[in-house]
Coordinates of C-alpha atoms in Angstrom, one line a residue:
M290 CA 24.6 14.2 -2.0
I291 CA 22.1 12.0 -0.2
E292 CA 21.3 8.7 -1.9
L293 CA 17.6 7.9 -1.4
D294 CA 15.7 4.8 -2.3
V295 CA 11.9 5.2 -2.6
L296 CA 9.8 2.0 -2.2
R297 CA 6.1 1.1 -2.0
V298 CA 5.5 -1.2 1.0
F299 CA 2.6 -3.6 1.6
C300 CA 1.6 -3.7 -2.1
G301 CA -1.5 -5.7 -3.0
P302 CA -1.4 -9.1 -4.7
D303 CA -1.4 -7.4 -8.1
G304 CA 1.5 -5.1 -7.2
G305 CA -0.6 -2.0 -6.8
G306 CA -1.1 0.1 -3.7
G307 CA 1.7 0.2 -1.1
N308 CA 2.8 3.0 1.2
P309 CA 5.6 5.2 -0.1
L310 CA 8.8 4.9 2.0
G311 CA 12.1 6.9 1.8
V312 CA 15.2 4.9 2.7
V313 CA 18.6 6.5 3.4
R314 CA 21.0 3.6 3.4
D315 CA 23.9 5.7 4.6
G316 CA 22.7 7.3 7.8
A317 CA 26.0 9.1 8.2
A318 CA 25.0 11.3 5.3
V319 CA 22.4 12.9 7.5
P320 CA 24.0 12.6 11.0
D321 CA 22.0 15.0 13.1
A322 CA 18.4 14.8 14.3
A323 CA 17.5 18.2 12.9
G324 CA 18.7 17.3 9.4
R325 CA 16.8 14.0 9.5
A326 CA 13.6 15.7 10.6
A327 CA 14.0 18.3 7.8
L328 CA 14.5 15.6 5.2
A329 CA 11.5 13.6 6.3
A330 CA 9.4 16.7 6.3
E331 CA 10.6 17.7 2.8
L332 CA 9.9 14.2 1.4
G333 CA 6.4 14.1 3.0
F334 CA 6.2 10.3 3.2
S335 CA 4.4 8.8 6.2
E336 CA 7.9 7.6 7.2
T337 CA 11.5 7.9 6.2
V338 CA 14.1 5.4 7.6
F339 CA 17.8 5.9 8.1
L340 CA 20.2 2.9 8.3
D341 CA 22.9 3.8 10.8
D342 CA 24.7 0.5 11.3
E343 CA 24.0 -2.2 8.7
A344 CA 26.0 -4.9 10.6
R345 CA 23.9 -4.4 13.8
G346 CA 20.7 -3.4 12.0
T347 CA 20.4 -0.1 13.8
V348 CA 17.8 2.2 12.3
D349 CA 16.2 5.6 12.9
I350 CA 12.6 6.2 11.8
H351 CA 11.0 9.7 11.2
T352 CA 7.6 10.9 10.2
P353 CA 7.3 14.4 8.6
G354 CA 6.9 15.7 12.2
S355 CA 8.3 13.3 14.7
R356 CA 10.7 10.4 15.5
L357 CA 9.2 6.9 16.1
P358 CA 10.4 4.1 18.4
F359 CA 8.9 1.5 16.1
A360 CA 7.0 1.3 12.8
G361 CA 6.1 -1.6 10.6
H362 CA 6.3 -0.3 7.0
P363 CA 9.8 1.2 7.3
L364 CA 11.3 -2.0 8.7
V365 CA 9.6 -4.3 6.1
G366 CA 10.7 -2.0 3.3
L367 CA 14.3 -1.7 4.5
A368 CA 14.6 -5.5 5.1
W369 CA 13.3 -6.1 1.5
L370 CA 15.7 -3.5 0.1
L371 CA 18.8 -5.0 1.8
R372 CA 17.7 -8.5 0.6
S373 CA 17.4 -7.2 -2.9
L374 CA 21.0 -6.0 -2.7
G375 CA 22.2 -9.5 -1.6
R376 CA 22.4 -8.6 2.2
P377 CA 19.3 -9.9 3.9
P378 CA 19.2 -8.9 7.5
R379 CA 18.2 -11.2 10.3
T380 CA 17.5 -8.5 12.8
L381 CA 16.7 -4.7 12.7
R382 CA 17.1 -2.5 15.7
P383 CA 14.8 0.6 15.9
P384 CA 14.8 2.3 19.3
A385 CA 12.0 0.1 20.6
G386 CA 14.0 -3.1 20.5
A387 CA 15.3 -6.0 18.3
V388 CA 13.0 -6.9 15.4
E389 CA 13.4 -10.4 13.9
V390 CA 13.2 -10.4 10.1
G391 CA 12.1 -13.2 7.8
F392 CA 11.4 -13.9 4.1
E393 CA 8.9 -16.2 2.4
G394 CA 8.8 -16.0 -1.4
D395 CA 7.8 -12.4 -2.2
L396 CA 6.8 -11.6 1.4
T397 CA 9.0 -9.8 3.9
W398 CA 8.1 -10.2 7.6
V399 CA 9.2 -8.3 10.7
R400 CA 8.3 -9.4 14.2
G401 CA 7.7 -7.1 17.2
R402 CA 5.4 -6.4 20.1
A403 CA 2.1 -4.4 20.4
A404 CA 3.5 -2.6 23.4
W405 CA 6.0 -0.9 21.1
V406 CA 3.2 0.7 19.0
P407 CA 2.7 4.5 19.7
A408 CA -0.7 5.3 21.1
R409 CA -3.6 5.1 18.6
T410 CA -7.2 4.1 18.6
T411 CA -8.8 1.2 16.7
R412 CA -12.4 1.7 15.9
R413 CA -14.7 -1.0 14.5
H414 CA -17.3 -0.1 11.9
A415 CA -20.4 -2.1 10.9
S416 CA -19.2 -2.8 7.3
A417 CA -16.4 -2.3 4.8
A418 CA -18.6 0.2 3.0
E419 CA -18.9 2.3 6.1
V420 CA -15.1 2.4 6.4
D421 CA -14.9 3.3 2.7
A422 CA -17.3 6.2 3.2
L423 CA -15.2 7.9 5.9
P424 CA -13.8 11.4 5.1
A425 CA -10.0 11.8 5.1
P426 CA -9.4 12.5 7.9
P427 CA -12.6 11.9 10.0
P428 CA -13.3 14.5 12.7
G429 CA -11.6 14.2 16.0
E430 CA -8.1 14.0 17.4
G431 CA -5.4 11.3 17.8
W432 CA -4.3 8.5 15.5
L433 CA -7.3 6.5 14.3
Y434 CA -7.4 3.0 12.7
A435 CA -10.9 2.5 11.3
W436 CA -11.7 -1.1 10.4
A437 CA -14.5 -3.6 9.7
W438 CA -14.7 -7.3 8.9
Q439 CA -14.7 -8.0 5.1
D440 CA -14.8 -11.7 5.8
E441 CA -14.6 -12.5 9.5
A442 CA -14.3 -16.3 9.1
A443 CA -11.3 -15.9 6.8
G444 CA -9.8 -13.0 8.9
V445 CA -10.0 -10.5 6.1
V446 CA -10.3 -6.9 7.3
R447 CA -11.0 -3.6 5.5
A448 CA -9.1 -0.8 7.2
R449 CA -8.0 2.9 6.8
G450 CA -5.5 4.8 8.8
F451 CA -5.7 8.4 9.8
P452 CA -2.8 10.1 11.7
R453 CA -5.0 13.2 12.3
R454 CA -1.9 15.3 13.0
G455 CA -1.8 17.7 10.1
D456 CA 1.0 16.3 7.9
I457 CA -0.7 13.2 6.5
A458 CA -4.4 13.0 5.7
E459 CA -4.5 9.2 5.4
D460 CA -1.8 6.6 5.8
E461 CA -2.0 4.1 2.9
A462 CA -0.7 1.1 4.8
T463 CA 0.3 0.9 8.5
G464 CA 2.2 -2.0 9.9
A465 CA 2.2 -0.8 13.5
A466 CA -1.6 -0.3 13.5
A467 CA -2.0 -3.7 11.9
M468 CA 0.1 -5.2 14.8
L469 CA -2.1 -3.5 17.4
L470 CA -5.3 -4.7 15.8
T471 CA -4.0 -8.2 15.6
H472 CA -3.1 -8.1 19.3
E473 CA -6.6 -6.8 20.2
L474 CA -8.3 -9.5 18.1
G475 CA -5.9 -12.3 19.0
R476 CA -5.8 -13.9 15.5
P477 CA -3.9 -13.6 12.2
L478 CA -5.3 -11.1 9.8
D479 CA -5.4 -10.3 6.1
I480 CA -5.8 -6.5 6.1
R481 CA -6.8 -4.6 3.0
Q482 CA -5.9 -1.0 3.7
G483 CA -6.0 2.3 1.8
A484 CA -6.4 2.3 -2.0
G485 CA -5.0 -1.2 -2.7
S486 CA -2.6 -2.3 0.0
Q487 CA -2.4 -5.7 1.8
I488 CA -0.9 -6.4 5.2
L489 CA -0.6 -9.9 6.6
T490 CA -0.2 -10.6 10.3
R491 CA 0.6 -13.6 12.5
V492 CA 0.4 -14.2 16.3
H493 CA 3.3 -16.1 17.9
P494 CA 3.1 -18.1 21.1
D495 CA 5.4 -15.7 23.0
G496 CA 2.9 -12.8 22.3
S497 CA 5.0 -11.2 19.6
I498 CA 3.3 -10.4 16.3
A499 CA 4.6 -10.5 12.8
V500 CA 3.6 -8.2 10.0
G501 CA 4.4 -9.0 6.4
G502 CA 3.8 -7.9 2.8
R503 CA 5.2 -7.2 -0.6
V504 CA 7.5 -4.4 -1.5
R505 CA 8.3 -2.8 -4.9
R506 CA 10.5 0.1 -5.9
R507 CA 8.5 3.2 -6.7
T508 CA 8.8 4.3 -10.3
P509 CA 8.9 8.1 -11.0

């Protein structure tokens, strides 16, 4: 029997939105790569994360069709879950490297580097309405992060994420893409993505970028 927690990560201020995430806290329950790939495909979430060593924070992240070196929403969700169980982590370790974890009120933060983000394209549009009008997914190939300023002075962005790989039509909230956009723009952002999600970002002096947001358990 595999124990699975299902969360919504990067919820909006009202608790809505959020990207579904599957968390397997006992990675030993699914020890082999083929089994993990099969479970991630069966669940169909944009990512499923396996906790292999809680003491060290070692994790393994899978989409329905591939394994990722780094992703924001699985790390934020797992950090929140462990804190809710009374075991807040200070560091998580996906294949890309050590990720610092922090908590501020109801926000959970993880800190990494844009260089860890798998290849994807960010494309600016003229208005938030233009982003909203895009089909899911837009024509073309490769991971696309479509965005526009909603309030440039305040750093508020409207965004939508499209993996364009066949398994996920649209990603509700994407921490890695938010990190990449923050790196490109060189400023903290308040990103409103998908149907009601919010991702907050910060730029640190050493070039690392933090992404943060709210997490809730998903009800049936």
